[in-house]
Amino acid sequence: MGKRSQNEAATPETSHVEESVLLNGAPNHSSDEDIDEDSELNDEAENGAAVAAEQTATKTTHNGPPTKKQRKQITAQEVQLARETAELFKSNIFKLQIDELVSEVKIKDSYIVRAEKVLHRLYDCILLVPPVENLTLREAEQIIKAKRVAIPFPDPKPSNPNYRFSFLQPEDVSLVGSFGLKTGIAQANGMAIDIALTMPKELFQPKDYLNYRALYKRSFYLAYLADQLIPITKKSNLPVKISYLYLNDDVLCPVLRLESIKTDNEEDLSFHKTKFTINILVALPFGVFEAKKLLPDKNCVRVQSDAEELPPTPYYNSSLMSLTTYDYYLKFLYANKKSTEAFKDACTLGRLWLQQRGFGSSISKGGFGHFEFAILLSALLSGGGNNGNKILLHGFSSYQLFKGVIKYLATMDLTQGYLSFTSQFGETSACVYNAQGFNTPTIFDKSVKLNLLWKMTKATYQELRLNAINTLTLLNDVVFDRFDSILLQNVGSVEAMKYDVSYTIETPDELSDSYGALEKITFITYDNYIKNKLFSILKNALGERTTCIMIKNKKVASSFPLNKRNNTHQHSKSYVIGIQLNPDECDKLVTKGPNDTEDEQAAKFRAFWGSKTSLRKFKDGTIQHCVVWTTEPLQPVITQIVNYALSVHFHPLISKYLTSHSSVFNALLPTPLFNSSLPTTSTTNFTLLKNSFDTLSKIMYTLQLPLGIKSLLPASSGVRKTSILQPVAFAVSNPDFWNDVIVQFESSSRWPDEIKALEKTKTAFLLRISEVMSNETNYTSFLTKDDTIPFNEDVSLLNILTPDGFGFRLRVLTERDEIIYLRAVANAGTDKQFVQEAYFKFNQRYIGSVKHTRTIGILSTSFPYYSPTVRLFKKWLDAHGLLCHFTDELVELIALKPFLDPAAYTVPNSVEKGFLQVLNFIASWNWKDDALILDMVKRIDGEVDELDNKLSDKLSVQAYQLIQENFDKIRKSDPVGVKTQFFVGSRDDPSGILWSNKLTLPIASRLTGLARVVIHHVKENEISKSGLDLFFTPALNDFDLVIKMKKNDLLKSSGVQKADQLKNLNPHQTSFPSDLTTKYDLTKPFVDLISKWFGNEIIFSTRLCPAAFGEKTNYVSGVFVPTAISKKKFRVTLGLDVKPTGENDEVVVDKQDILDQIKNLGGDLIESISFGK
Amino acid sequence: MSATTEIKGFHILKVRLPESAGKHHVYFRKHEAKPAQDPHNISGRLLFMFNLPIETNMPLLKKYFQQVAIGATVEKYIPSILTNSREEAYFDLTKLTSDLDYKSDSIEQDVGLKLPKNCGIVTFIDKASLQLAFNSLKKCSSDKKTTNWPMPTLGSQYLLSVLKAQVYDNATLSKSVSSALADFNRAEQESRDEIKNQTEIVDEDGFTLVVGSHRKTKAGILGRQKFAQTVGLENAKQKIKKKEKEDFYRFQLRERKKAEMNDLLRKFKQDQERIRTMREKKRFRPY
């Protein structure tokens, strides 16, 4: 009987719970949706054309299904639009992808049913808690078993209060949060169900909002509830573990967190499989305090202070205010959800978008989560524009709603201005954007008088906004499919990939002295205080140099056991500071301040920078206060500034507490012998090379030759600033010492129409140039044979040594060459693929390379960190012996990807970010399914109008599709990538395989594998010097054989500074050796030869440039080709070194004999050979 | 292990490389060139060898045969051109692109081009020499005797020489260039004469071939002709197209619209298909 009456009594109060559960009863609802979709599909089958058009029409404006009339009125424009959007797949494929994703993250119905059962039982348990009233603090503390449960009073603990503590049955129990709203999604770590218990109004007095009083009462309520629930839940067969949790990391708001315990008792109701946890939030009744008193600019915590006026306590006020609004906002959002069909899906998209970027409602996650997203979405449905005009309409699709919110976040500044709206139903006053803001991120609810962004800081808002800006450009992209980078990629996990520079800072203990009573009431926690302090110092110090400064706790633990009053270990003492740089400003050596006439500003500037300031006169006559920084080989300017500013304003011994990895990364780049005091990322030495080329070409144009020179175009990694070593004069051992130059003479019809004779004629020209040059200039030159083009043995090159110490190698291109090669391909018949190889090589060396050099040259000016990134990437490849298998150009194109298309990250402005992003791209590049298509244009800042878009050489949809079609064709005939692995298409090379056609499957797979290892390591561990060194250590055990070469010191002649040597002791070379070949690394011809002879049996790898590692020895590694080493029938066409097995005319590769021959060839070069495995 | 001394008609010869304990297996047999294909008259003096050790050359072979078969005088060693190349097959670009006949093909090129990788042919001075060499080798083979392969250890000096060989001497190069160009001029002249002959022939329809002053080879002319034909055709087609109005009749408009719509639908279906494959690949897992 007793039980029944309780149940009955429960009905009115649970009604809300039930209603919200039933109204959106997931099973019913979703099946409805399915039917809808089906009928839509049928429609399409019948009248596909109309529907397709209608789809785009629905997308644009009108609500509800189109009438017949609308359907008929398809204008030419609409058709055009439909046509375009279909091609641009933003409508079709994006929509389909969203549908898929939304259904993928839906919570299982069975879980919901289970959760509802649990909630009902929990509700029964709560009703069983007996009331207590009017306890003094002492009594209150006594009534709760102190060993089991402590009362989570916020600091400071109440002492001798004149008010009483009570527990009465809650006024209201309701499901709140996303579970209540049915917008929850399945999450990796499980989802929390929030239920709000509203404390009865009679427990409070009007003045309780002051000095934590309401919070103390709430704390007791919470602790008493927990204490009682422990035995009650046990008895009711609801085994749960209860702990405290700071909701959203807010120390003023502890809640109860219930986790299911798995038991063997069958009657027990457990829900651990659902991965749900239940948060019991204790709410204050809505409107219990006068809202005016809790406005963000009011002080509600009175402390004794010398200050005339106490500072406002926005944090405290907002936190207290939001305790009263759980249920209220649920209703508000629910109403919006009902009136807007796609609301739920848009929320799902928003939540995913935020999650993938590490945002959430918690303070440590930026204070902007799905709740804030949903509120903003609702607000924008009722206005939001400058004049209160509506930003979003109820009939919008989920995609449009999502995009609308992102666009709003990206384009409207909620710090300088703010958004105000009303959550009261029936109130018509508009939701408006106000241009005058409060200098803190604000979305203000006029009905409740609460700033919903109170958990955000300027720093986190800035980051959110940058993310939104970034995403908006992706959403506007009509060429590439951006779905993955917007919603599927997790961007948050590795700081070094997200930020250009990141620091770890340990907060010194002494600092807590500056955390006084006034700071305490303003910031409430020491953590907030530190973050705020760091941010304002850094922002002031770095100014224009950064676009984003993020300060994050290294660890946050918000839950703590019931027997603790508070969680002293909520925030660890270390912080991560992530900085995104502005490439135009970050490396400037002078921080400019105000003019000398502006006294007030100048005083401020001087106060901040202290003794570092100086007055400087600039070329335009202005005299400004300045701070001047110095260049250092490894440390970026930004780090110097951070160090200095923090040491002055944060802690004098900051360098002890501040660590960063940028110098470790920069140190990985080889230091050149010349200009060694410049940063290793500098490109000054490359400029010297370029100048040398310019001088040479000037001279060449004036030479008296039978045919004048029409053009001289450079085509080398040195000229495009991407060579692994910096070019240093007379450094002939540098593997990139020779710079290819393509010469074209004035056009003539007299070139022979036969390849041999053509090459001989070219040679004759080169001989002539050589002769003239040696007579008339101080350049030395000689001719060499070139065998880069298969089947064409007659190519010769003119090698020119310049007096300033660089080397150029001239190839002659005539208008006849390409015709002849193409003719050969056309006439080759069935052997086309072999002859094509010759054409490819020709195209690479004579045409492609020139184009590539030009393009990279242009792009690298707008991406200053591309050059050092690609050089480090090359070094990494070389460490593993992979670089020798790739063309330089392919490597450079792959490294270009994160610069041209960093989504979902941002363009790297440091070596570490660039390098890790390149590897991250490779690790995640599924080259069997996806082509890499590069849009080779400089990033244009800001909005561009359509005309600009048309005029720029951005990749058009048509061009993109052409390249994609080429890829599809290749994959059709080669689905798993046996022949073609990497497809890298661009405007310069729509074929996509110009640079990658000779790659092999094992090498491509090895690259992917190695990149995955690095990225995995980076994600699991913190970046450290030892970890980095590991990345650059070859895994020699993976190889079947390893040949260690004898020591050969080529460091100096490669232009590389030895690590431990003083600069002055090691001057660079000043002249060429009499015989250049003596300074070459003989490993290269050695590997060339053994690859020619044994390439069918073994894949050889070697380092091209051991000097880049500061090493004097090289190694050669080999892996047996699996298909070659199996037993085979004897044939003379095997092309393998075989020995008889003695059975059935079968032979097998003679490994030992191959080794003997390699040893014989290597002779005195080889230190040791070891067989692995 | 190997009791075999013969495999598919090849005898197996074991040789020992310097400073190694292992054995290298060389496979050999007599080689016959068909009389018709024997412009160099070498038939009957040939020994075909497969899997010779690296860097095998004339002096080395001479040395070896002196050691195992004194009196067998080696005349030439013709290795496969592929042995020292990374390519799988060899192509003569000149032959593919031009019909000029240099007529200077040496025996090395003629034979070497056709041999598979790691193979070589040794020609002896006469049949007796071959017989002598063959018998001695066969004896070594059947006795399973391992003979020393008289190759030097190569090492850095050798590799350096390879590098140095890449550098031309200007004077020699200049000589070879002029002789090659002379060859070319001669061949070209011949070809031109041939064309000239053709221009004098009047064909059945009464036409003669017209040759521009710049075109020097037959292939050049023929290639050009082919090109001209296609270009002309395209131009004509385009001209016709330009004259047609595409939106004159209602049916044209209707059909175009219909085609566009069908296209749209097709693309939609394609997109659905793409999504399906993506779903199968579990692409929609956000975590």
CSV table of C-alpha atoms in Angstrom, one decimal, chain A residues 568-881:
chain,number,residue,atom,x,y,z
A,568,THR,CA,42.6,20.6,-3.6
A,569,HIS,CA,44.0,18.9,-6.6
A,570,GLN,CA,41.5,20.1,-9.0
A,571,HIS,CA,44.0,21.9,-11.1
A,572,SER,CA,47.6,20.8,-11.5
A,573,LYS,CA,50.3,23.5,-11.0
A,574,SER,CA,51.4,23.3,-14.6
A,575,TYR,CA,49.9,25.0,-17.5
A,576,VAL,CA,50.2,24.7,-21.2
A,577,ILE,CA,50.5,28.0,-23.2
A,578,GLY,CA,49.7,27.6,-26.8
A,579,ILE,CA,50.3,30.5,-29.2
A,580,GLN,CA,49.3,30.9,-32.8
A,581,LEU,CA,51.5,33.3,-34.6
A,582,ASN,CA,51.0,36.0,-37.2
A,583,PRO,CA,53.6,35.1,-39.8
A,584,ASP,CA,54.0,38.8,-40.9
A,585,GLU,CA,54.9,40.0,-37.4
A,586,CYS,CA,56.2,37.2,-35.3
A,587,ASP,CA,59.8,37.4,-36.3
A,588,LYS,CA,60.2,41.1,-36.3
A,589,LEU,CA,63.2,42.2,-34.2
A,590,VAL,CA,61.7,45.4,-33.0
A,591,THR,CA,58.6,45.8,-30.9
A,592,LYS,CA,57.4,49.3,-31.7
A,593,GLY,CA,55.7,51.4,-29.1
A,594,PRO,CA,54.1,54.8,-29.1
A,595,ASN,CA,55.6,57.9,-30.6
A,596,ASP,CA,57.8,60.0,-28.2
A,597,THR,CA,55.1,62.7,-28.2
A,598,GLU,CA,52.4,60.6,-26.6
A,599,ASP,CA,53.5,60.9,-23.0
A,600,GLU,CA,50.8,58.8,-21.4
A,601,GLN,CA,51.1,55.9,-23.7
A,602,ALA,CA,54.9,56.1,-23.5
A,603,ALA,CA,54.8,55.8,-19.8
A,604,LYS,CA,52.7,52.7,-20.0
A,605,PHE,CA,55.0,51.2,-22.5
A,606,ARG,CA,58.1,52.0,-20.5
A,607,ALA,CA,56.4,50.6,-17.4
A,608,PHE,CA,55.7,47.3,-19.1
A,609,TRP,CA,59.0,46.8,-20.8
A,610,GLY,CA,61.3,48.4,-18.2
A,611,SER,CA,64.9,48.8,-19.0
A,612,LYS,CA,64.6,47.2,-22.4
A,613,THR,CA,62.9,50.2,-24.0
A,614,SER,CA,64.8,52.6,-26.1
A,615,LEU,CA,64.0,55.5,-28.4
A,616,ARG,CA,64.6,54.9,-32.1
A,617,LYS,CA,64.3,57.1,-35.1
A,618,PHE,CA,62.9,55.5,-38.2
A,619,LYS,CA,63.4,56.2,-41.8
A,620,ASP,CA,60.2,58.1,-42.2
A,621,GLY,CA,61.3,60.5,-39.5
A,622,THR,CA,59.2,59.2,-36.6
A,623,ILE,CA,60.7,58.7,-33.2
A,624,GLN,CA,59.2,55.8,-31.4
A,625,HIS,CA,59.7,53.9,-28.2
A,626,CYS,CA,60.9,50.5,-29.0
A,627,VAL,CA,62.2,47.2,-27.7
A,628,VAL,CA,64.8,45.5,-29.8
A,629,TRP,CA,65.4,41.8,-29.7
A,630,THR,CA,68.4,39.8,-31.0
A,631,THR,CA,68.5,36.9,-33.4
A,632,GLU,CA,69.5,33.6,-31.9
A,633,PRO,CA,70.3,30.4,-33.9
A,634,LEU,CA,67.7,28.3,-32.1
A,635,GLN,CA,65.4,30.4,-30.0
A,636,PRO,CA,62.6,32.2,-31.9
A,637,VAL,CA,62.1,35.9,-31.1
A,638,ILE,CA,58.8,35.1,-29.6
A,639,THR,CA,60.3,32.9,-26.9
A,640,GLN,CA,62.7,35.7,-25.9
A,641,ILE,CA,59.8,38.1,-25.5
A,642,VAL,CA,57.7,35.6,-23.5
A,643,ASN,CA,60.7,34.9,-21.3
A,644,TYR,CA,61.4,38.5,-20.7
A,645,ALA,CA,57.9,39.6,-20.1
A,646,LEU,CA,57.1,36.8,-17.7
A,647,SER,CA,60.3,37.4,-15.8
A,648,VAL,CA,59.4,41.0,-15.3
A,649,HIS,CA,55.8,40.6,-14.5
A,650,PHE,CA,55.2,37.0,-13.4
A,651,HIS,CA,58.2,35.6,-11.7
A,652,PRO,CA,61.9,36.8,-11.8
A,653,LEU,CA,63.2,33.2,-12.3
A,654,ILE,CA,60.7,32.3,-15.0
A,655,SER,CA,63.2,30.4,-17.1
A,656,LYS,CA,63.3,27.8,-14.4
A,657,TYR,CA,59.6,27.2,-14.8
A,658,LEU,CA,59.1,27.7,-18.5
A,659,THR,CA,59.9,25.1,-21.1
A,660,SER,CA,59.3,25.0,-24.8
A,661,HIS,CA,60.3,22.7,-27.6
A,662,SER,CA,60.7,25.1,-30.4
A,663,SER,CA,64.5,25.4,-29.9
A,664,VAL,CA,64.8,21.6,-29.9
A,665,PHE,CA,63.0,21.4,-33.2
A,666,ASN,CA,65.0,24.3,-34.6
A,667,ALA,CA,68.2,22.5,-33.5
A,668,LEU,CA,67.3,19.6,-35.6
A,669,LEU,CA,67.9,21.7,-38.7
A,670,PRO,CA,71.6,21.5,-39.6
A,671,THR,CA,73.6,24.7,-38.8
A,672,PRO,CA,75.4,26.0,-41.8
A,673,LEU,CA,79.1,27.0,-41.7
A,674,PHE,CA,78.3,30.4,-43.1
A,675,ASN,CA,75.9,32.8,-41.4
A,676,SER,CA,75.8,30.3,-38.5
A,677,SER,CA,74.6,32.9,-36.0
A,678,LEU,CA,71.3,33.4,-37.9
A,679,PRO,CA,68.4,31.2,-36.9
A,680,THR,CA,68.5,27.8,-38.4
A,681,THR,CA,65.2,28.5,-40.0
A,682,SER,CA,66.6,31.5,-41.9
A,683,THR,CA,66.8,31.5,-45.6
A,684,THR,CA,69.5,34.1,-46.0
A,685,ASN,CA,72.0,31.5,-47.4
A,686,PHE,CA,69.4,30.5,-50.0
A,687,THR,CA,69.2,34.1,-51.1
A,688,LEU,CA,73.0,34.2,-51.7
A,689,LEU,CA,72.6,31.2,-54.0
A,690,LYS,CA,69.8,32.9,-55.9
A,691,ASN,CA,71.9,36.0,-56.3
A,692,SER,CA,74.7,33.9,-57.7
A,693,PHE,CA,72.3,32.5,-60.2
A,694,ASP,CA,71.0,35.9,-61.2
A,695,THR,CA,74.6,37.1,-61.8
A,696,LEU,CA,75.3,34.0,-63.9
A,697,SER,CA,72.2,34.4,-66.0
A,698,LYS,CA,73.1,38.1,-66.6
A,699,ILE,CA,76.4,37.0,-68.0
A,700,MET,CA,75.0,34.2,-70.0
A,701,TYR,CA,72.6,36.4,-71.8
A,702,THR,CA,75.5,38.6,-73.0
A,703,LEU,CA,77.5,35.7,-74.4
A,704,GLN,CA,78.1,35.7,-78.1
A,705,LEU,CA,76.7,32.4,-79.3
A,706,PRO,CA,75.4,31.1,-82.7
A,707,LEU,CA,71.9,31.1,-81.2
A,708,GLY,CA,71.1,33.6,-78.5
A,709,ILE,CA,69.8,32.4,-75.2
A,710,LYS,CA,66.1,32.9,-74.8
A,711,SER,CA,65.6,31.8,-71.2
A,712,LEU,CA,67.6,30.4,-68.3
A,713,LEU,CA,65.3,28.9,-65.7
A,714,PRO,CA,66.5,27.4,-62.4
A,715,ALA,CA,65.0,24.1,-61.3
A,716,SER,CA,66.7,22.9,-58.1
A,717,SER,CA,65.8,22.5,-54.5
A,718,GLY,CA,68.5,25.0,-53.6
A,719,VAL,CA,66.9,27.8,-55.6
A,720,ARG,CA,63.5,27.0,-54.2
A,721,LYS,CA,64.9,27.0,-50.6
A,722,THR,CA,64.0,23.4,-49.9
A,723,SER,CA,67.4,21.6,-49.9
A,724,ILE,CA,68.2,19.6,-46.8
A,725,LEU,CA,71.4,21.6,-46.2
A,726,GLN,CA,71.6,25.3,-46.6
A,727,PRO,CA,73.7,26.2,-49.6
A,728,VAL,CA,77.2,27.3,-48.5
A,729,ALA,CA,79.9,28.5,-50.9
A,730,PHE,CA,82.3,25.8,-52.1
A,731,ALA,CA,80.5,23.1,-50.2
A,732,VAL,CA,80.7,20.5,-52.9
A,733,SER,CA,79.8,17.5,-50.8
A,734,ASN,CA,76.4,18.9,-50.3
A,735,PRO,CA,74.2,16.5,-52.2
A,736,ASP,CA,72.3,19.5,-53.6
A,737,PHE,CA,75.4,21.3,-54.6
A,738,TRP,CA,74.6,21.2,-58.3
A,739,ASN,CA,71.6,23.3,-59.3
A,740,ASP,CA,69.8,22.4,-62.5
A,741,VAL,CA,69.2,25.2,-64.9
A,742,ILE,CA,67.2,24.7,-68.1
A,743,VAL,CA,68.5,26.7,-71.1
A,744,GLN,CA,66.4,27.5,-74.0
A,745,PHE,CA,67.8,29.1,-77.1
A,746,GLU,CA,66.0,31.3,-79.5
A,747,SER,CA,63.7,29.2,-81.5
A,748,SER,CA,65.0,27.6,-84.6
A,749,SER,CA,63.6,25.1,-87.0
A,750,ARG,CA,67.0,23.6,-87.6
A,751,TRP,CA,67.2,21.2,-84.7
A,752,PRO,CA,67.5,17.7,-86.0
A,753,ASP,CA,64.4,15.6,-85.9
A,754,GLU,CA,66.2,12.6,-84.5
A,755,ILE,CA,67.0,12.2,-80.9
A,756,LYS,CA,70.6,11.2,-81.0
A,757,ALA,CA,71.6,13.9,-83.3
A,758,LEU,CA,69.5,16.4,-81.4
A,759,GLU,CA,71.4,15.6,-78.2
A,760,LYS,CA,74.7,15.8,-80.0
A,761,THR,CA,73.7,19.2,-81.4
A,762,LYS,CA,72.9,20.3,-77.9
A,763,THR,CA,76.2,19.1,-76.7
A,764,ALA,CA,77.9,21.0,-79.4
A,765,PHE,CA,76.1,24.2,-78.1
A,766,LEU,CA,77.2,23.4,-74.6
A,767,LEU,CA,80.8,22.9,-75.7
A,768,ARG,CA,80.6,26.2,-77.3
A,769,ILE,CA,79.3,27.9,-74.2
A,770,SER,CA,82.0,26.3,-72.2
A,771,GLU,CA,84.6,27.5,-74.5
A,772,VAL,CA,83.3,31.1,-74.6
A,773,MET,CA,82.9,31.2,-70.8
A,774,SER,CA,86.4,30.0,-70.1
A,775,ASN,CA,87.7,32.6,-72.5
A,776,GLU,CA,85.6,35.6,-71.5
A,777,THR,CA,84.7,35.0,-67.8
A,778,ASN,CA,86.1,33.7,-64.6
A,779,TYR,CA,83.6,30.9,-64.4
A,780,THR,CA,85.0,27.4,-64.8
A,781,SER,CA,82.9,24.8,-66.6
A,782,PHE,CA,83.0,21.2,-67.8
A,783,LEU,CA,80.7,18.7,-69.4
A,784,THR,CA,79.3,15.6,-67.9
A,785,LYS,CA,77.3,12.7,-69.0
A,786,ASP,CA,73.8,12.5,-67.7
A,787,ASP,CA,71.8,9.3,-67.4
A,788,THR,CA,68.6,10.5,-65.8
A,789,ILE,CA,66.6,9.7,-68.9
A,790,PRO,CA,66.3,6.1,-69.6
A,791,PHE,CA,67.2,4.9,-73.2
A,792,ASN,CA,68.8,8.3,-73.9
A,793,GLU,CA,72.5,7.9,-73.3
A,794,ASP,CA,73.5,11.0,-75.3
A,795,VAL,CA,72.4,13.7,-72.9
A,796,SER,CA,75.2,15.9,-71.6
A,797,LEU,CA,75.2,18.7,-69.1
A,798,LEU,CA,77.3,21.8,-68.8
A,799,ASN,CA,78.6,22.1,-65.2
A,800,ILE,CA,79.5,25.6,-64.2
A,801,LEU,CA,81.4,26.6,-61.1
A,802,THR,CA,80.8,30.2,-60.2
A,803,PRO,CA,83.6,32.3,-58.7
A,804,ASP,CA,81.5,32.8,-55.5
A,805,GLY,CA,81.4,29.1,-54.9
A,806,PHE,CA,78.2,27.7,-56.2
A,807,GLY,CA,77.5,25.1,-58.9
A,808,PHE,CA,75.0,25.2,-61.7
A,809,ARG,CA,74.3,22.5,-64.3
A,810,LEU,CA,72.8,23.4,-67.6
A,811,ARG,CA,70.5,21.3,-69.6
A,812,VAL,CA,69.3,22.4,-73.0
A,813,LEU,CA,65.6,22.2,-73.9
A,814,THR,CA,64.5,22.7,-77.4
A,815,GLU,CA,61.0,22.9,-78.9
A,816,ARG,CA,61.6,19.6,-80.6
A,817,ASP,CA,62.3,17.4,-77.5
A,818,GLU,CA,58.8,16.9,-76.3
A,819,ILE,CA,57.5,16.1,-79.8
A,820,ILE,CA,60.1,13.4,-80.2
A,821,TYR,CA,59.5,11.7,-76.9
A,822,LEU,CA,55.8,11.8,-77.4
A,823,ARG,CA,56.3,10.3,-80.9
A,824,ALA,CA,58.4,7.5,-79.3
A,825,VAL,CA,55.5,6.8,-76.9
A,826,ALA,CA,53.0,6.8,-79.7
A,827,ASN,CA,55.1,4.4,-81.7
A,828,ALA,CA,56.0,2.1,-78.9
A,829,GLY,CA,52.8,0.0,-79.2
A,830,THR,CA,52.5,-2.6,-76.5
A,831,ASP,CA,55.7,-1.4,-74.7
A,832,LYS,CA,54.2,2.0,-74.1
A,833,GLN,CA,54.6,1.9,-70.3
A,834,PHE,CA,58.4,1.5,-70.6
A,835,VAL,CA,58.9,4.2,-73.1
A,836,GLN,CA,56.5,6.4,-71.2
A,837,GLU,CA,59.1,6.2,-68.4
A,838,ALA,CA,61.5,8.1,-70.6
A,839,TYR,CA,58.9,10.7,-71.4
A,840,PHE,CA,58.0,11.1,-67.7
A,841,LYS,CA,61.7,11.6,-66.8
A,842,PHE,CA,62.1,14.1,-69.5
A,843,ASN,CA,59.0,16.0,-68.4
A,844,GLN,CA,60.1,15.9,-64.8
A,845,ARG,CA,63.6,17.2,-65.4
A,846,TYR,CA,63.0,19.7,-68.3
A,847,ILE,CA,59.5,21.0,-67.8
A,848,GLY,CA,57.9,19.9,-64.5
A,849,SER,CA,60.8,20.9,-62.4
A,850,VAL,CA,60.9,24.4,-63.7
A,851,LYS,CA,57.2,24.9,-63.1
A,852,HIS,CA,57.5,23.4,-59.7
A,853,THR,CA,60.5,25.6,-58.8
A,854,ARG,CA,58.5,28.7,-59.9
A,855,THR,CA,55.4,27.7,-58.0
A,856,ILE,CA,57.2,26.8,-54.8
A,857,GLY,CA,59.2,30.0,-55.1
A,858,ILE,CA,56.0,32.0,-55.1
A,859,LEU,CA,54.3,30.1,-52.4
A,860,SER,CA,57.2,30.0,-50.0
A,861,THR,CA,57.1,33.8,-49.8
A,862,SER,CA,53.7,33.7,-48.3
A,863,PHE,CA,54.5,30.7,-46.0
A,864,PRO,CA,57.7,31.7,-44.3
A,865,TYR,CA,57.9,28.4,-42.4
A,866,TYR,CA,57.5,26.2,-45.4
A,867,SER,CA,61.2,26.2,-46.2
A,868,PRO,CA,62.4,25.0,-42.7
A,869,THR,CA,59.5,22.6,-42.4
A,870,VAL,CA,60.2,20.9,-45.7
A,871,ARG,CA,63.9,20.7,-44.9
A,872,LEU,CA,63.3,19.1,-41.6
A,873,PHE,CA,60.9,16.7,-43.2
A,874,LYS,CA,63.5,15.8,-45.8
A,875,LYS,CA,66.0,15.2,-43.0
A,876,TRP,CA,63.5,12.9,-41.3
A,877,LEU,CA,63.0,11.0,-44.5
A,878,ASP,CA,66.7,10.7,-45.0
A,879,ALA,CA,67.2,9.5,-41.4
A,880,HIS,CA,65.2,6.5,-42.4
A,881,GLY,CA,66.8,6.1,-45.8
